[in-house]
Short mmCIF file of C-alpha atoms in Angstrom, two decimals:
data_model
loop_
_atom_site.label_atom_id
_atom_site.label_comp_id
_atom_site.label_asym_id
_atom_site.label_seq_id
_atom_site.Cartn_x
_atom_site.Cartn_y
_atom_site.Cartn_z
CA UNK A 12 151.64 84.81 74.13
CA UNK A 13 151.20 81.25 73.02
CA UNK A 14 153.73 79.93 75.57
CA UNK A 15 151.27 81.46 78.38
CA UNK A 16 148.33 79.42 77.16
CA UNK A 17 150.83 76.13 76.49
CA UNK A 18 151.22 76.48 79.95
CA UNK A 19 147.60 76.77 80.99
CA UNK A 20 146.71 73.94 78.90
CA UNK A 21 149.46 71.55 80.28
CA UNK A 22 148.80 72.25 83.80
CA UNK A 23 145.07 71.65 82.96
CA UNK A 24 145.61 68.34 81.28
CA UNK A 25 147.78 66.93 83.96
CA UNK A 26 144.44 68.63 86.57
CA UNK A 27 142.10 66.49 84.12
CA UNK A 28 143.80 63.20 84.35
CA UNK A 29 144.34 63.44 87.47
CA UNK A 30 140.95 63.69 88.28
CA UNK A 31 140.17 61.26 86.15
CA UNK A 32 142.64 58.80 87.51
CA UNK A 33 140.87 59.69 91.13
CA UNK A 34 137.54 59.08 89.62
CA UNK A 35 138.61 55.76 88.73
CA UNK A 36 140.57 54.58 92.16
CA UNK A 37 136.69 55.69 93.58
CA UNK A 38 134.50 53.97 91.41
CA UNK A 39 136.15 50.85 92.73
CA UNK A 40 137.50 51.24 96.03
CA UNK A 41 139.81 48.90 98.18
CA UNK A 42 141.33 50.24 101.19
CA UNK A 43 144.81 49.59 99.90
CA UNK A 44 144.06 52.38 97.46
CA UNK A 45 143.65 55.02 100.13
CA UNK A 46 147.05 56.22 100.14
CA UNK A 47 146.60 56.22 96.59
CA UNK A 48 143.61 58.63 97.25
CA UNK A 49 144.97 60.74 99.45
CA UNK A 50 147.81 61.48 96.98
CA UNK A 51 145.87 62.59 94.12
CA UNK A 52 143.96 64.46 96.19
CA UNK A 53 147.13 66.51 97.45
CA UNK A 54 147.97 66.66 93.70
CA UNK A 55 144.52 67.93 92.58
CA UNK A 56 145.13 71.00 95.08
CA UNK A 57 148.72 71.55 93.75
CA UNK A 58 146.98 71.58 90.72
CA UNK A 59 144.65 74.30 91.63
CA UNK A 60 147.97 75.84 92.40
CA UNK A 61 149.58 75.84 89.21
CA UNK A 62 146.29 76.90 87.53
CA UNK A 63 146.15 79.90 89.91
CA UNK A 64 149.06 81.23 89.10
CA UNK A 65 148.88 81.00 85.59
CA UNK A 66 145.80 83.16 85.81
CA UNK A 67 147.72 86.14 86.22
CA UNK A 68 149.35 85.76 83.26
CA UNK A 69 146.81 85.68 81.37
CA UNK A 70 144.59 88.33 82.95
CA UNK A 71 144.30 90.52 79.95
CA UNK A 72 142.72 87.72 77.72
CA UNK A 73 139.23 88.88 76.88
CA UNK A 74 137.28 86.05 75.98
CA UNK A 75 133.52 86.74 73.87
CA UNK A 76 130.26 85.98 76.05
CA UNK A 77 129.05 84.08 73.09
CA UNK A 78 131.33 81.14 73.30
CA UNK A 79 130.41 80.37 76.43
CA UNK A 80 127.11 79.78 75.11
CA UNK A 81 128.43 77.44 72.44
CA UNK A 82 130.24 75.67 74.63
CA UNK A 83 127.34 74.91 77.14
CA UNK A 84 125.57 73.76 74.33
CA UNK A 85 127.95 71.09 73.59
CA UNK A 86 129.03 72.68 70.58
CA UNK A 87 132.30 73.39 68.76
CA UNK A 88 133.67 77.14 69.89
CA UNK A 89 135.19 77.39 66.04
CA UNK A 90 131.68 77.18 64.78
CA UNK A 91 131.63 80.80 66.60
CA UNK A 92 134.79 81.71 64.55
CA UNK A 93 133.31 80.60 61.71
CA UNK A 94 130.72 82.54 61.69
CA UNK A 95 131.81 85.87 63.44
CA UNK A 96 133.95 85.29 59.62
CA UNK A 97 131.35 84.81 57.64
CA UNK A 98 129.14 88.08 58.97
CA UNK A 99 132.22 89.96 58.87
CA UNK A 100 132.96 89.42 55.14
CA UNK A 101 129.15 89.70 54.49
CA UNK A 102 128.88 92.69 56.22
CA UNK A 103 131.91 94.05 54.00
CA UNK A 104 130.24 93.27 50.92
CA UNK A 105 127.01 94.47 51.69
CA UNK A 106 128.71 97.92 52.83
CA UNK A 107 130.95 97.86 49.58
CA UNK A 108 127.63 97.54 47.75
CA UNK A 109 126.12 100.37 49.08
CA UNK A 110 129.61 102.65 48.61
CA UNK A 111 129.65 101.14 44.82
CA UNK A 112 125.96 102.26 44.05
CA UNK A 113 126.53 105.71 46.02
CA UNK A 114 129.90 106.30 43.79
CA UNK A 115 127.83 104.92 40.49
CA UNK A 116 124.76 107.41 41.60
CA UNK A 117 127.03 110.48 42.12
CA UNK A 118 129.07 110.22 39.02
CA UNK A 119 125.74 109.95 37.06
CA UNK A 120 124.56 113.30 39.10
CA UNK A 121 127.28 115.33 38.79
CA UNK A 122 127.34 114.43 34.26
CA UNK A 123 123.56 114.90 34.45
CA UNK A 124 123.71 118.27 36.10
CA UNK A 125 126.45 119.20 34.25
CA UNK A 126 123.90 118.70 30.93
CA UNK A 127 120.98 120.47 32.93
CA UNK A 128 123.48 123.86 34.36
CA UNK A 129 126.98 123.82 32.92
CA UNK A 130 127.85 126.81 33.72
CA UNK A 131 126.90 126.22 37.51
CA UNK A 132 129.03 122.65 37.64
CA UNK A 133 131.79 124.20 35.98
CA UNK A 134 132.08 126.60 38.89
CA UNK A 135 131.25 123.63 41.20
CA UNK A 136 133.66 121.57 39.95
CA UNK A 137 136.13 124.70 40.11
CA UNK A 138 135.59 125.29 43.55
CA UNK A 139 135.49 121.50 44.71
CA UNK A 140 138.43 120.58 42.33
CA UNK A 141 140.91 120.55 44.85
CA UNK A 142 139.09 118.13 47.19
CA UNK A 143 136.95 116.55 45.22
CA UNK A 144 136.66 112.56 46.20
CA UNK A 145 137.68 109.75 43.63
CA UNK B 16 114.75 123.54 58.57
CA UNK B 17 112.34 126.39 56.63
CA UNK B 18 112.07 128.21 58.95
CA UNK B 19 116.07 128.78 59.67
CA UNK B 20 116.15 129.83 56.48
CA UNK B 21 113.47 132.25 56.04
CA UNK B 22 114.74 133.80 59.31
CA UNK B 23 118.72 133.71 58.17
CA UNK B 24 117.61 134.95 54.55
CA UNK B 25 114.91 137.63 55.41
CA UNK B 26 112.80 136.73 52.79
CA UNK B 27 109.53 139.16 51.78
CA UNK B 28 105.96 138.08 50.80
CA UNK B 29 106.20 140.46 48.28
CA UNK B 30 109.21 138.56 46.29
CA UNK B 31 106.98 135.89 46.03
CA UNK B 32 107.17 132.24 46.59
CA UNK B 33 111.68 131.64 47.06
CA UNK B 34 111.94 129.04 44.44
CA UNK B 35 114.65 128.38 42.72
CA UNK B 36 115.52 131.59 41.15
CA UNK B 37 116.90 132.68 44.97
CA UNK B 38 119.30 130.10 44.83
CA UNK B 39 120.54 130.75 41.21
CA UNK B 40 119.16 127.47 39.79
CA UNK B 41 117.35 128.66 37.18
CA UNK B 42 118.80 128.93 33.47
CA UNK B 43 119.64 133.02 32.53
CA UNK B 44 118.28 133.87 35.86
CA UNK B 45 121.04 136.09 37.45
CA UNK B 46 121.74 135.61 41.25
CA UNK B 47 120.03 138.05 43.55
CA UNK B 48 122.60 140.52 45.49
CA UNK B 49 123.40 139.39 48.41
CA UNK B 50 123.03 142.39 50.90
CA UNK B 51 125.17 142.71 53.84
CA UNK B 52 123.39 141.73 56.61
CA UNK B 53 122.72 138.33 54.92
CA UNK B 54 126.39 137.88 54.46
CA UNK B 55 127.17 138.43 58.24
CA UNK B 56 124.62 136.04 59.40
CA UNK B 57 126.03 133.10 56.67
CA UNK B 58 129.37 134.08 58.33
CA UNK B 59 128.04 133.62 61.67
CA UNK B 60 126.47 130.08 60.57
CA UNK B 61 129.50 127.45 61.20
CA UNK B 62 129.13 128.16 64.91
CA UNK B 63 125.49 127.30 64.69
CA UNK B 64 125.67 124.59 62.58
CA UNK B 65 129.04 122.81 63.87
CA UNK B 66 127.12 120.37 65.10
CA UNK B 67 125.44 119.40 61.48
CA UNK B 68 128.76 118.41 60.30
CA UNK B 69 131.57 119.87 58.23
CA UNK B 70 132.07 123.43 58.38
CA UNK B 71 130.58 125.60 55.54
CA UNK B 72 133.09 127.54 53.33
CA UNK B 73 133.22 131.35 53.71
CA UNK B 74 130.86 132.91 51.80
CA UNK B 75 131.62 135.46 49.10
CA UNK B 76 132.35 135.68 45.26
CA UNK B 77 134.45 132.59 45.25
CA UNK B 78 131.36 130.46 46.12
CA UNK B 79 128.44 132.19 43.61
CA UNK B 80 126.48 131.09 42.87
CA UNK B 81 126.12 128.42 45.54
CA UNK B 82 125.18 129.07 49.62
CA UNK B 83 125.59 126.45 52.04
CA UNK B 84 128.39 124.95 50.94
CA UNK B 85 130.03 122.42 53.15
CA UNK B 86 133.85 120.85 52.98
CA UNK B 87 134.09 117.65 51.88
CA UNK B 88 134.36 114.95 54.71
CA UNK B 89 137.76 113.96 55.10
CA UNK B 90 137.76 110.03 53.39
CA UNK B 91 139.08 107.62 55.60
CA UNK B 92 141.70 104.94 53.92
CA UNK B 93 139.88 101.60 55.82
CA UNK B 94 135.96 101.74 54.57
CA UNK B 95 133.86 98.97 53.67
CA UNK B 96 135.10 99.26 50.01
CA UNK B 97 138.19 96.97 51.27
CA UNK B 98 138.44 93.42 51.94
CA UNK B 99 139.27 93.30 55.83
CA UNK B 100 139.79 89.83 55.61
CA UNK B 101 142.92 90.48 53.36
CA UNK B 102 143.59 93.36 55.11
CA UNK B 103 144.05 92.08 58.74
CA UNK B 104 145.72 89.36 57.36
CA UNK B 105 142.94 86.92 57.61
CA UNK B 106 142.95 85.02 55.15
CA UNK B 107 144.23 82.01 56.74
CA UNK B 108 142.01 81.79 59.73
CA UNK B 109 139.53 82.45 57.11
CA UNK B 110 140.18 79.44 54.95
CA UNK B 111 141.11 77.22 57.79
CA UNK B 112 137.37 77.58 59.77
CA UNK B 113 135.03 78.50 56.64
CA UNK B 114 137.08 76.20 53.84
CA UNK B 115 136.83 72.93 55.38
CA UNK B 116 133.73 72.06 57.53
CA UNK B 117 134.18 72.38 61.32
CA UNK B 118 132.83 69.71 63.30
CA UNK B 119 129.59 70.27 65.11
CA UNK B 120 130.18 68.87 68.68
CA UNK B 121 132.42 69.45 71.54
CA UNK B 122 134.12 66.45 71.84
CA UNK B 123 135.56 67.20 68.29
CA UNK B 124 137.26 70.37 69.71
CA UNK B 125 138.62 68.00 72.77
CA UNK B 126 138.98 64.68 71.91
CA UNK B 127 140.97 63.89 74.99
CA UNK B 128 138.29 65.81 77.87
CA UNK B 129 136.74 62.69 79.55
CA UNK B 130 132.94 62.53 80.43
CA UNK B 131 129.85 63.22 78.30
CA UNK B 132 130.94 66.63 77.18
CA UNK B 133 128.35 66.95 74.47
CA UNK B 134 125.35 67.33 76.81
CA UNK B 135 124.47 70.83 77.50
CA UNK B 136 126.12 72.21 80.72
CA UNK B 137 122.38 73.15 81.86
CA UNK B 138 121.80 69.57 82.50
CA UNK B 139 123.58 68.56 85.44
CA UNK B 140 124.83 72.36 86.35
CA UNK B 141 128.07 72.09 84.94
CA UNK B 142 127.69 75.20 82.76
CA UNK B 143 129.69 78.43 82.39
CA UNK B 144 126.91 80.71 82.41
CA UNK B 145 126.44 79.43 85.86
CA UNK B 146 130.11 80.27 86.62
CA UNK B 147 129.36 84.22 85.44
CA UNK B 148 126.02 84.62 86.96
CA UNK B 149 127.06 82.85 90.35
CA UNK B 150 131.07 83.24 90.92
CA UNK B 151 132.23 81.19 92.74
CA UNK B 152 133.92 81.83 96.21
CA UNK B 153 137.82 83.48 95.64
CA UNK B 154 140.27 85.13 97.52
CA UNK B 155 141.37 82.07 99.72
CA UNK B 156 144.29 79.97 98.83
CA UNK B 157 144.91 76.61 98.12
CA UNK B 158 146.46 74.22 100.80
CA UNK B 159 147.88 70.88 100.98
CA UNK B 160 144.97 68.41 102.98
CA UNK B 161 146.88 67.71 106.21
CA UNK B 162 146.22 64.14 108.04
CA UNK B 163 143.44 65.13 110.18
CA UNK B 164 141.57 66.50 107.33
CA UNK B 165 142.25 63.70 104.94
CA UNK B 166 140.61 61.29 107.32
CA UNK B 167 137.17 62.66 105.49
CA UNK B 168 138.37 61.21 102.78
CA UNK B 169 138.03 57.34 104.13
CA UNK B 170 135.62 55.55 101.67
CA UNK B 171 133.91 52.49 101.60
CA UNK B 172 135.07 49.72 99.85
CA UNK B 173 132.84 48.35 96.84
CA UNK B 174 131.59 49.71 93.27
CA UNK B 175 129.98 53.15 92.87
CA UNK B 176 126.40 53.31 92.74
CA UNK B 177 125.50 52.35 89.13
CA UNK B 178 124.52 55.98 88.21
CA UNK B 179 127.65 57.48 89.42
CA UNK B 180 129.74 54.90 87.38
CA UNK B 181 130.04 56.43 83.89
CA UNK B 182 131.60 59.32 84.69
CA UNK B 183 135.49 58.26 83.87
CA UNK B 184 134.36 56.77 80.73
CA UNK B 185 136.06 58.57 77.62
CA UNK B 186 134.12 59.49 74.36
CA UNK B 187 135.22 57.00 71.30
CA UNK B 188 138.38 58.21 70.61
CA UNK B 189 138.72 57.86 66.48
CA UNK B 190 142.58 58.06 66.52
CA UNK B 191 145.27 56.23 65.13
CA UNK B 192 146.27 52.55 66.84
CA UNK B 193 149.78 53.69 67.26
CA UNK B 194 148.59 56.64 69.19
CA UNK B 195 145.74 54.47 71.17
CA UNK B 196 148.78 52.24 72.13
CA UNK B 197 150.95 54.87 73.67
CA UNK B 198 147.79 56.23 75.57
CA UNK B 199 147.37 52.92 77.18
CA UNK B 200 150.94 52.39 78.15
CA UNK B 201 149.79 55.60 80.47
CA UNK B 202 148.11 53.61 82.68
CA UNK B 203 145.99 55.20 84.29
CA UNK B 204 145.54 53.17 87.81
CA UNK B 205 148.25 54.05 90.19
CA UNK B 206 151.40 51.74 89.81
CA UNK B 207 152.06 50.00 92.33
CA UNK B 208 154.64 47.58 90.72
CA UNK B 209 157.57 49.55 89.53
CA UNK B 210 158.55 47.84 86.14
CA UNK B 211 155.70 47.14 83.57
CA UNK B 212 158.43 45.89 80.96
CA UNK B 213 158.13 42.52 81.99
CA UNK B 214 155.76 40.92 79.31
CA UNK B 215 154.00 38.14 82.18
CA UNK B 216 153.43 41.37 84.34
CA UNK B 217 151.30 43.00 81.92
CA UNK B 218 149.15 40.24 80.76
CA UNK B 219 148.39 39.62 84.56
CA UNK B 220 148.15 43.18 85.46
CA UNK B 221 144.97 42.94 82.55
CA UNK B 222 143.86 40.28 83.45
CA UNK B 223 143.20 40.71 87.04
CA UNK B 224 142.12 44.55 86.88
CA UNK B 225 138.70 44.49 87.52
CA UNK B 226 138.41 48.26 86.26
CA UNK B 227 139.85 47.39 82.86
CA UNK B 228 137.02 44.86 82.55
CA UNK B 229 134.48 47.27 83.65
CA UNK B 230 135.47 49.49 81.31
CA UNK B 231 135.71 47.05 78.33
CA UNK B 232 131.94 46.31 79.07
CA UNK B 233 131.01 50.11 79.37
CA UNK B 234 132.88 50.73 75.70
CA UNK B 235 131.14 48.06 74.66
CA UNK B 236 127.46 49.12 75.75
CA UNK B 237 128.37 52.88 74.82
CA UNK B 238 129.21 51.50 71.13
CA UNK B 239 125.97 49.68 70.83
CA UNK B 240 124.41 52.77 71.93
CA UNK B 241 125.87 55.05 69.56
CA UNK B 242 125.03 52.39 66.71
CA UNK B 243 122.00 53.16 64.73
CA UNK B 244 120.27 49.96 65.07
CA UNK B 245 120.28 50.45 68.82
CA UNK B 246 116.41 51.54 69.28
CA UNK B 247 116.61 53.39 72.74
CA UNK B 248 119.34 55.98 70.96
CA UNK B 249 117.47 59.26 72.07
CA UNK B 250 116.42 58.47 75.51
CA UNK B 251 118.62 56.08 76.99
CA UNK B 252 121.59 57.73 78.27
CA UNK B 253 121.75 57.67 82.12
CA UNK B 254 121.68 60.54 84.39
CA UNK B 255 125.01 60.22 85.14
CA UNK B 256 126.51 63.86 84.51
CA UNK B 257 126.38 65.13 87.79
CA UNK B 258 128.82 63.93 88.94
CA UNK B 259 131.37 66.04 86.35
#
């Protein structure tokens, strides 16, 4: 799994500077530098190339809508991680709250009806003793 | 909810109000009989009621004196009362992203993507919202530019345009020397000289590239314009992004 995005990222570093490269024979040009040109522009297609065929490795990577939006707003994609984290664990608390008060309020239930009608809990308990939840 | 029970139970006005002496609540109140019909149409209720959740025991001695009583749900071994973080094995993404503070800006994430990555993609069109909304056009293959088709490619000798010119312009790089050095032994302008060992060769090759002073001058405005005493911080960044 890694080795298919190694892959993907090398082929897309070479693409990158060697775009950049062309960007800097045409910020400046001299007509020497047209064969120059014409050779990272051949190389920027076989580029596109190697980038297209990685894609079908890779076609069952599901990437989350939100990054996208972090990373058009010039921000860091881990922030996302971060944070999907952080509401995931606060989620889990809050839920364990809510379990540990539930648990708390039906143990105090069950010993305060078993003050009001013992005789009825003792046949409750009888008949849910089997199955009856930690 | 009342209703399906006075219409299951058959209850009379003259019994009086049901309360809780129906249901066996009461303290010394016996449980009223439960005639026959009753006990068919409690029998008939998990059918009905399947839909409500578990199924209701049988009725019958074993359950007196309580009606309506459901199974348990079955408990489920992963429930919010775990940690999923330790759970799925988390723990390290977990301390790597929310234990030490993550940067806030792109370049951070790629140090080494050239251009002004930080600006937002809605800028100068470059985002990938764009890309979803408006795909762009597939299914044909890539070919090599033959020499009839390259001849498009014939530019003009001379500088860029001044607002076109700062787009191969990296952002400050904040790595190591030793590292800096082996990133400029790449050099980046097509070598047309075959040996760069020869010590003469390099100083010359730096000292007649043009580009290398160009882009000495641009690191040097871009650092003044990064500083904080630089006044025009906010606004003065050229429209240059398009062209990325």
């Amino acid at each position: 799994m890694a080795e298919k995005f190694d892959n993907l990222e090398e082929h897309l570093e070479k693409f990158i500077e060697n775009i950049r490269q062309l960007g800097i024979i045409v910020s400046d040009f001299q007509p020497s530098s047209q064969t120059g040109l014409n050779q990272k522009l051949n190389f920027m297609i076989s580029g596109l190339q190697d980038i297209e065929k990685c894609r079908q490795q890779l076609h069952e990577i599901n990437v989350p809508l939100e990054v996208f939006e972090y990373i058009d707003q010039g921000r860091n994609p881990q922030l996302y991680t971060k944070e999907c984290l952080e509401r995931a664990l606060a989620r889990n608390e809050q839920v364990k709250g809510k379990i540990d008060t539930m648990t708390k309020f039906k143990s105090l239930l069950i010993s305060e009806l078993g003050k009001v009608f013992p005789e009825e809990m003792v046949k409750y308990k009888a008949i849910h003793g089997e199955d009856a939840p930690s | 909810m009342t209703e399906m029970f006075s219409t299951l139970f058959g209850q009379n006005e003259a019994q009086g109000p049901p309360g809780s002496s129906s249901l066996g609540f009461g303290p010394g109140k016996p449980p009223p009989p439960v005639p026959q019909n009753q006990a068919s149409m409690a029998g008939q209720m998990p059918p009905q009621l399947g839909d409500e959740g578990p199924a209701l025991r049988k009725p019958g001695a074993m359950n007196e004196p309580f009606y309506l009583l459901r199974e348990l749900p079955v408990g489920n071994e992963l429930t919010g009362n775990t940690n999923l973080i330790t759970h799925y094995n988390l723990e390290h993404a977990y301390n790597k992203f929310c234990g030490k503070k993550v940067k806030e800006k792109l370049s951070n994430f790629l140090p080494e993507l050239p251009g002004m990555i930080d600006c937002p993609g809605t800028q100068d069109g470059s985002s990938l919202r764009s890309l979803i909304d408006k795909p762009p056009v597939c299914g044909n293959s890539f070919n090599p530019l033959t020499g009839a088709l390259l001849t498009g490619f014939r530019l003009h000798t001379g500088p860029l345009p001044e607002q076109y010119r700062l787009m191969h312009i990296q952002p400050p790089k904040k790595k190591s020397k030793h590292k800096h050095k082996h990133h400029r032994l790449q050099d980046p302008l097509p070598q047309e000289t075959p040996s760069d060992t020869d010590p003469k060769k390099k100083k010359k090759k730096r000292d007649d590239d043009p580009d290398r002073k160009k882009k000495k001058k641009d690191k040097k405005k871009k650092k003044n314009r990064h500083s904080p005493d630089h006044p025009g911080l906010a606004g003065s960044q050229p429209n240059s992004n398009s062209l990325r």
